[in-house]
Amino acid sequence: MLLHGRLSELCIFLQAMFVFACCFSDIESGPIATSGSVQPNGDRFKLEGRAIVPGVKTQDWISSARVTVEGEEYIGFMRTDGSFVVNDVPSGSYVVEVISPGYKFEAVRVDITSKGKMRARLVNFIKTSEVIRQPYPLQLRSSGPHTYFMKRETWGWTDFLMNPMVLMMVLPLLIIVLLPKVVNTNDPEMRKEMEQSMNMLNPNPELPDVSEFMTKLFSGSKSSSNKAVGGSKASGRPAVKRR
Amino acid sequence: MKSSVKMAKLTSLFVILLSFFCISEAVFEDQVGKFDWRQQYVGKTLFAHFESNTQSSKKMFVATDKNIFASFNSRTGDLLWRHVDKTGPEGSIDILLLHGQDALMVVGDGRLLRSWDTNIGGLNWEAVLDTGSFQAACFVAIQDTVKLVAVLKKAAISLHYLSNGHQKWVENLPDSDAVQYQAVYSGGEEEVYVLGVVPNSHLTIIAYSLEDGEIIKQRSVEASWLSSIESSCVVVGQGVLMCVDPATLALYTLPIQAEETPEFSQILLQSLDLEVFPGFQPVLVSSQPHPARSPLSEFFLQLGPDHHVLLQLNADGYTIAPLRDFQPAFLVSFATTGKKTVAAVMTPKNETACAINLFSVDSGRRLLDTTVLFPLEPNGGKPHTLYVHAFLKKDDSVGYRVLVQTQDHALTFIQQPGRVVWTREEALADVVTMEMVDLPLTGTQAELEGEFGKKADGLFPMVLKRLSSQVTLLQAWLAHLWKLFYEARKPRSQVKNEVTIETLSRDEFNLQKMMVMVTASGKLFGIDSKSGSILWKHYLENVQPNAAFKLIVQRTTAHFPHPPQCTLLIKDKDTGLATLHVFNPIFGRKSHIALPALPRPILQSLLLPVIDQDYAKVLLLVDDQYKVTAFPSTKNVLQQLQEMASSIFFYLIRSDQGNLSGFRLRKDLSTERIWEVVLPTEVQKIVAVKGKRPNEHVHSQGRVMGDRSVLYKYLNPNLLAVVTESTDTHPERAFVGVFLVDGVTGRIIHEAVQRKARGPVHFVHSENWVVYEYWNTKSRRNEFSVLELFEGTELYNSTVFSSLDRPHLPQVLQQTYIFPSPITTMEATLTEKGITSRHLLVGLPSGAILSLPKMFLDPRRPEVVTEHSREENLIPYAPEMPIRTEWFINYNQTVARVKGIYTAPSGLESTCLVVAYGLDIYQTRVYPSKQFDVLKDDYDYVLISSVLFALFFATMISKRLAQVKLLNRAWR
């Protein structure tokens, strides 16, 4: 009981802390966002943010980058430390984008109220009123370089062999060639068994068979004995049929 | 008929099949720069500065009229970086000041003050200035170091710290309604001086304390002759204001810092033995090498278009000594290096060159061995501005390089001794229109062609001619082989395939063409599409800055021996008067053809398919009295026109009256109005009208449906797409209208209104579809809409299309998609026969050019996938259009401010040539259905030949084995 009470107390305390922290951060960020963005010339505001390309020095990419607000309606340039400010923006809702030919950045929608309160959220063109808050001043992190190029189809043995068409051709061949060697066709019992099964499967023995022809061709060139040819004739069929 | 339908079915199936594979069309990494090139421009230079005054410095900075701040490598002329600001007055650069690493810029008529780090091309800071139009700005030094910048506006002066842009102080100027404050001066003292003038009354001098902006003194000086400080006054020497008055032909001096009430002292030009060219407004040029010190006491006075005098203000502050008289001299400039200041003077040398010399400022003596030559081009502009970069050489003598800007916006950088290091044709930053012209056949090819053209003159001469042409062909081939062999031995870096006009010839697949580009400055360029090198240029003087251009290819290269002919119609936008410039597009030379007199404003021009006896297409020009002028207007042409008059229709748009009207030509070359469509201007205004491209081919007449029936396309060649925008811009009531009007009958085929939408509308009209893009004001997003017109499953008259005999209105299908980016321009690919599937080329503000398959813009995309739709290869409907970076045809070679995309067919059906122009020019090839008619460049010759060889040997071996086996069997 005691423990439980303590726990709930702790919970309440934590909650209170949390609420307090929220309030605190709200109080802190709210006035700064408003007071900091009001400009001397009346109802125009400034949009602030920072863009980061992980692993790349700012001087290597900022000279070709810029910030566009709603197309080219308002334009801002990158400072040497990667931060940016777009001045003279009236209230409204804008898509803010960092454009760089080298690196990808996600666009952000920024809403500015007529009093100059700022809010950043994810861009969603389909559900335009959906709000998923983003930090403001904007924190834009590049997700890496753009992929402009397709990979060439390179030719390698593994690609060639893994091709289904090739697999379909090569595997039966292997079986045709190798199976007669694996199964002892000289064993009379085996031969009988096979012939039986063959006859069951192939009701018309008169019909010429492709597999028969193939086995003849391949095993014929390998072994010179007549027996082996005869044996493979029998064994070839089930091998193919099994597949 | 039946077979053609079958063909259509087959080909459309084929195309569908192809397009199925082509969805992932993209550039391969090893193709970079193989077929494409980009040229970057900045525009007409307004301000130029060189980095530092050492011989090894490589950077220079320019600010241009296109609102661009850029840095060049002065050794090569290549861009190091470039910052493209907003177009229009909001981004215009008022002034560019350079101090060490920092470049200070006032932007947008005093809206913003920016400081750039010139080393890495990033922004140091940006400060918002108070409202008021910009007047002047200068650096202010405190104790010999430059720490501040002063910005003078119409009614206020402010001081900002250079380090962070923070404002030190801002003060309102007294009596700013009456006094026009125009100049600010600081010579390194504790004060900053503001000079203002009440025109033709008096001059006001106010000294502000640097510390707190307090007014230390304020004086008013009688100056009834002075109207503007900006145009007639400079500060020279120890703070002496020097003014020139063209009326009294006198110089006036006034010490700014004088304690007591000062007065202007007058020096008559006559007393200095100087004479002003009649009607010329004299100009003063002075130099302040360092902001912490007072300006030089030497200055230039320009007395006429080619007359300059170097003068010196004596130490007493009011007497002037002439140092040297320069006549003729076009341009003068000061340059400072270390403690030495020199004056550079450009003088004409002969017809083809100008000489630039350096003179010592103190004495006016010429510095030896300092002449560089500036070549004057016969069809170029005159020199306009001179920028000099002076530096001290190791032996302490003054070396220099010059940048000359000519009237046609070209920049030429010259090094001693007279070597042109690079030239930049900045006129190309503003291409207005362009055409691609086929290259001519080579001499030998043309000779061969000529052989067939002439009438036979006996068997024996014909045989001889045949043989001789074969011999020349053989010779050419041997020479080619020899060249290949010879070049193979040389290291690769030395081999240069220089393209010159002489070596130009058409290649096998007609992939290399001549790009004829017309720029807003009136300079014409001929550019080789393969390499991007400029082959000819022609500057048209006397072209008004706001002229409209239309380029027409009247005769192509196909009619040897007649040279190809292009006509440029230049129309003054104010008066409407037009002039014609006829030239050969391959060589750029002006043709000497009698031009028609055009005394009246031209409303419309149309190129007829009618050709005269010299194979030139006929151009009709309609003036404001609806009279028609034909060019060329030979008897033959007029006769043909009379015969065809009843079938020549044209339309006129009066967007100010909301009026669209159609006319027919009469036999006597007068016109009659046959229809009129009025779109009331109170509600909406006509934004754009587009017909179809005349060189467009549509291969398949219909689309094969899933159930094997054919849906025939409505292919009306006379269809016009008219786009209107509402005059009411309120987001709830704004709309965009699209009207499809038949240009012959005036019948409105279809009308689509997009509510809660506004422009700018970009649209493409081709085949049987119109694609347009607009801004959805409600959802705040860009949307694409596609209209597709079909006749239905039956064709009314399959042999010929007539607008007059088409009783049924087409079925119109429409679908709309969300496009996740704004766009700047749009065009469709074009191929020789129209078999290849179409792509839309969309220019994005990021500078990328997206190749969007037309498949995605198909109004028949189903919401629910059925068996039929799958069979037709229709992509299921998705509201949002994808943008994939793999579809960017220009990968990272972005084209800033894309203004237009030009597409041209090549000799290969699979290949379409694309030129995107704006600030930059980008040329490439696209393969909308992949390269189905040629072997791809990654075709694996090694693999295919090794497989062939392997098979060959395998047969050989197996044959041998079979023989052995047979032999063995026979022996048994």
PDB file of C-alpha atoms in Angstrom, chain A residues 39-41 44 58-59 62-66 68 70-81 85-88 93-95 97 99 101-102 104 109 111 121 124-128 146-153 155 216-217 220-221 223-224 226, chain B residues 24-32 81-86 90 111-112 114 116-117 120-126 128-131 775 779-781 818-822 824 845-846 879-880 885-886 888 891-892 894 897 930 937-938 940 943 965 972:
ATOM      1  CA  GLN A  39      10.389  43.849 -38.134  1.00  0.00           C
ATOM      2  CA  PRO A  40      10.678  47.598 -38.177  1.00  0.00           C
ATOM      3  CA  ASN A  41       8.459  47.894 -41.219  1.00  0.00           C
ATOM      4  CA  ARG A  44       6.367  41.942 -42.220  1.00  0.00           C
ATOM      5  CA  THR A  58      29.182  24.403 -44.500  1.00  0.00           C
ATOM      6  CA  GLN A  59      31.493  26.241 -46.876  1.00  0.00           C
ATOM      7  CA  ILE A  62      26.197  26.946 -48.835  1.00  0.00           C
ATOM      8  CA  SER A  63      27.410  28.932 -51.836  1.00  0.00           C
ATOM      9  CA  SER A  64      25.111  26.961 -54.135  1.00  0.00           C
ATOM     10  CA  ALA A  65      22.170  26.736 -51.750  1.00  0.00           C
ATOM     11  CA  ARG A  66      19.348  29.100 -51.021  1.00  0.00           C
ATOM     12  CA  THR A  68      12.871  29.627 -51.158  1.00  0.00           C
ATOM     13  CA  GLU A  70       6.560  29.443 -51.759  1.00  0.00           C
ATOM     14  CA  GLY A  71       8.451  28.991 -55.005  1.00  0.00           C
ATOM     15  CA  GLU A  72      10.491  32.113 -55.536  1.00  0.00           C
ATOM     16  CA  GLU A  73       8.127  34.460 -53.749  1.00  0.00           C
ATOM     17  CA  TYR A  74      10.695  35.210 -51.047  1.00  0.00           C
ATOM     18  CA  ILE A  75      14.319  34.213 -51.102  1.00  0.00           C
ATOM     19  CA  GLY A  76      16.870  33.886 -48.363  1.00  0.00           C
ATOM     20  CA  PHE A  77      20.529  33.006 -48.466  1.00  0.00           C
ATOM     21  CA  MET A  78      22.585  30.781 -46.242  1.00  0.00           C
ATOM     22  CA  ARG A  79      24.879  32.315 -43.668  1.00  0.00           C
ATOM     23  CA  THR A  80      28.374  30.979 -43.316  1.00  0.00           C
ATOM     24  CA  ASP A  81      27.293  28.877 -40.338  1.00  0.00           C
ATOM     25  CA  VAL A  85      16.836  34.311 -42.338  1.00  0.00           C
ATOM     26  CA  VAL A  86      14.177  35.288 -44.826  1.00  0.00           C
ATOM     27  CA  ASN A  87      13.187  38.891 -44.227  1.00  0.00           C
ATOM     28  CA  ASP A  88      10.070  40.804 -45.193  1.00  0.00           C
ATOM     29  CA  SER A  93       1.145  30.018 -44.845  1.00  0.00           C
ATOM     30  CA  TYR A  94       4.224  29.128 -46.838  1.00  0.00           C
ATOM     31  CA  VAL A  95       6.205  26.140 -47.942  1.00  0.00           C
ATOM     32  CA  GLU A  97      12.461  24.790 -48.791  1.00  0.00           C
ATOM     33  CA  ILE A  99      17.309  24.180 -52.357  1.00  0.00           C
ATOM     34  CA  PRO A 101      21.799  20.965 -56.185  1.00  0.00           C
ATOM     35  CA  GLY A 102      23.864  18.621 -54.051  1.00  0.00           C
ATOM     36  CA  LYS A 104      18.191  16.821 -50.233  1.00  0.00           C
ATOM     37  CA  ARG A 109       5.198  24.526 -44.065  1.00  0.00           C
ATOM     38  CA  ASP A 111       2.300  29.471 -40.762  1.00  0.00           C
ATOM     39  CA  ARG A 121       4.669  21.739 -39.620  1.00  0.00           C
ATOM     40  CA  ASN A 124       1.028  17.576 -46.600  1.00  0.00           C
ATOM     41  CA  PHE A 125      -0.573  18.537 -49.883  1.00  0.00           C
ATOM     42  CA  ILE A 126      -3.416  16.061 -49.619  1.00  0.00           C
ATOM     43  CA  LYS A 127      -4.579  16.754 -46.068  1.00  0.00           C
ATOM     44  CA  THR A 128      -3.712  20.416 -46.054  1.00  0.00           C
ATOM     45  CA  HIS A 146      20.373  13.606 -54.306  1.00  0.00           C
ATOM     46  CA  THR A 147      20.276  10.450 -56.375  1.00  0.00           C
ATOM     47  CA  TYR A 148      20.241  11.702 -59.908  1.00  0.00           C
ATOM     48  CA  PHE A 149      21.680   8.695 -61.650  1.00  0.00           C
ATOM     49  CA  MET A 150      20.514   5.232 -62.473  1.00  0.00           C
ATOM     50  CA  LYS A 151      22.862   2.341 -61.983  1.00  0.00           C
ATOM     51  CA  ARG A 152      24.068   0.762 -65.189  1.00  0.00           C
ATOM     52  CA  GLU A 153      23.079  -2.842 -65.682  1.00  0.00           C
ATOM     53  CA  TRP A 155      27.142  -7.894 -66.598  1.00  0.00           C
ATOM     54  CA  LYS A 216      21.059 -40.197 -76.217  1.00  0.00           C
ATOM     55  CA  LEU A 217      23.021 -37.322 -77.532  1.00  0.00           C
ATOM     56  CA  GLY A 220      26.410 -41.166 -76.163  1.00  0.00           C
ATOM     57  CA  SER A 221      29.335 -38.878 -76.588  1.00  0.00           C
ATOM     58  CA  SER A 223      30.547 -43.379 -72.970  1.00  0.00           C
ATOM     59  CA  SER A 224      31.430 -45.587 -75.836  1.00  0.00           C
ATOM     60  CA  ASN A 226      26.366 -49.669 -76.000  1.00  0.00           C
TER      61      ASN A 226
ATOM     62  CA  SER B  24      12.453   4.654 -64.939  1.00  0.00           C
ATOM     63  CA  GLU B  25      14.124   6.817 -67.549  1.00  0.00           C
ATOM     64  CA  ALA B  26      17.147   8.608 -66.149  1.00  0.00           C
ATOM     65  CA  VAL B  27      20.644   9.700 -66.819  1.00  0.00           C
ATOM     66  CA  PHE B  28      23.495   7.319 -66.193  1.00  0.00           C
ATOM     67  CA  GLU B  29      26.445   8.619 -64.305  1.00  0.00           C
ATOM     68  CA  ASP B  30      28.954   7.924 -67.074  1.00  0.00           C
ATOM     69  CA  GLN B  31      26.836   9.968 -69.502  1.00  0.00           C
ATOM     70  CA  VAL B  32      27.534  13.175 -67.615  1.00  0.00           C
ATOM     71  CA  TRP B  81      29.648  30.890 -57.109  1.00  0.00           C
ATOM     72  CA  ARG B  82      26.537  32.833 -57.845  1.00  0.00           C
ATOM     73  CA  HIS B  83      23.627  34.049 -55.782  1.00  0.00           C
ATOM     74  CA  VAL B  84      20.378  34.503 -57.604  1.00  0.00           C
ATOM     75  CA  ASP B  85      17.983  36.820 -55.839  1.00  0.00           C
ATOM     76  CA  LYS B  86      14.361  37.511 -56.584  1.00  0.00           C
ATOM     77  CA  GLU B  90      12.637  43.737 -54.793  1.00  0.00           C
ATOM     78  CA  ARG B 111      15.288  47.292 -48.340  1.00  0.00           C
ATOM     79  CA  LEU B 112      18.132  45.142 -47.102  1.00  0.00           C
ATOM     80  CA  ARG B 114      23.773  42.314 -46.909  1.00  0.00           C
ATOM     81  CA  TRP B 116      28.859  38.439 -47.969  1.00  0.00           C
ATOM     82  CA  ASP B 117      31.908  36.434 -47.168  1.00  0.00           C
ATOM     83  CA  ILE B 120      33.241  30.936 -49.448  1.00  0.00           C
ATOM     84  CA  GLY B 121      30.289  32.703 -50.989  1.00  0.00           C
ATOM     85  CA  GLY B 122      28.105  32.706 -47.907  1.00  0.00           C
ATOM     86  CA  LEU B 123      26.188  35.421 -46.159  1.00  0.00           C
ATOM     87  CA  ASN B 124      27.801  37.104 -43.157  1.00  0.00           C
ATOM     88  CA  TRP B 125      24.689  38.917 -42.110  1.00  0.00           C
ATOM     89  CA  GLU B 126      21.595  40.565 -43.463  1.00  0.00           C
ATOM     90  CA  VAL B 128      16.646  45.132 -42.659  1.00  0.00           C
ATOM     91  CA  LEU B 129      16.827  48.851 -43.338  1.00  0.00           C
ATOM     92  CA  ASP B 130      14.168  51.406 -42.591  1.00  0.00           C
ATOM     93  CA  THR B 131      11.783  52.252 -45.347  1.00  0.00           C
ATOM     94  CA  TRP B 775      -2.355  27.482 -58.042  1.00  0.00           C
ATOM     95  CA  SER B 779      -5.616  24.132 -50.565  1.00  0.00           C
ATOM     96  CA  ARG B 780      -2.553  26.298 -51.252  1.00  0.00           C
ATOM     97  CA  ARG B 781      -0.942  23.908 -53.660  1.00  0.00           C
ATOM     98  CA  ILE B 818      -1.499  17.631 -57.063  1.00  0.00           C
ATOM     99  CA  PHE B 819       1.991  18.694 -58.018  1.00  0.00           C
ATOM    100  CA  PRO B 820       4.248  19.101 -54.992  1.00  0.00           C
ATOM    101  CA  SER B 821       6.266  22.019 -56.339  1.00  0.00           C
ATOM    102  CA  PRO B 822       5.652  25.283 -58.137  1.00  0.00           C
ATOM    103  CA  THR B 824       8.358  27.959 -63.952  1.00  0.00           C
ATOM    104  CA  PRO B 845      12.242  26.902 -59.434  1.00  0.00           C
ATOM    105  CA  SER B 846      15.116  24.865 -58.041  1.00  0.00           C
ATOM    106  CA  PRO B 879      -3.780  12.332 -56.291  1.00  0.00           C
ATOM    107  CA  GLU B 880      -0.183  13.362 -55.815  1.00  0.00           C
ATOM    108  CA  THR B 885      15.283  13.212 -58.711  1.00  0.00           C
ATOM    109  CA  GLU B 886      16.122  10.429 -61.166  1.00  0.00           C
ATOM    110  CA  PHE B 888      15.755  15.341 -63.598  1.00  0.00           C
ATOM    111  CA  TYR B 891      20.945  16.084 -62.742  1.00  0.00           C
ATOM    112  CA  ASN B 892      22.862  18.685 -60.683  1.00  0.00           C
ATOM    113  CA  THR B 894      20.576  23.314 -62.504  1.00  0.00           C
ATOM    114  CA  ARG B 897      15.270  30.888 -63.624  1.00  0.00           C
ATOM    115  CA  LYS B 930      14.606   4.809 -74.351  1.00  0.00           C
ATOM    116  CA  ASP B 937      26.057   3.485 -75.614  1.00  0.00           C
ATOM    117  CA  ASP B 938      26.553   0.839 -72.965  1.00  0.00           C
ATOM    118  CA  ASP B 940      28.330  -4.794 -74.498  1.00  0.00           C
ATOM    119  CA  LEU B 943      30.041  -9.978 -74.371  1.00  0.00           C
ATOM    120  CA  LYS B 965      32.551 -40.959 -82.952  1.00  0.00           C
ATOM    121  CA  ARG B 972      33.522 -51.597 -84.898  1.00  0.00           C
TER     122      ARG B 972
END
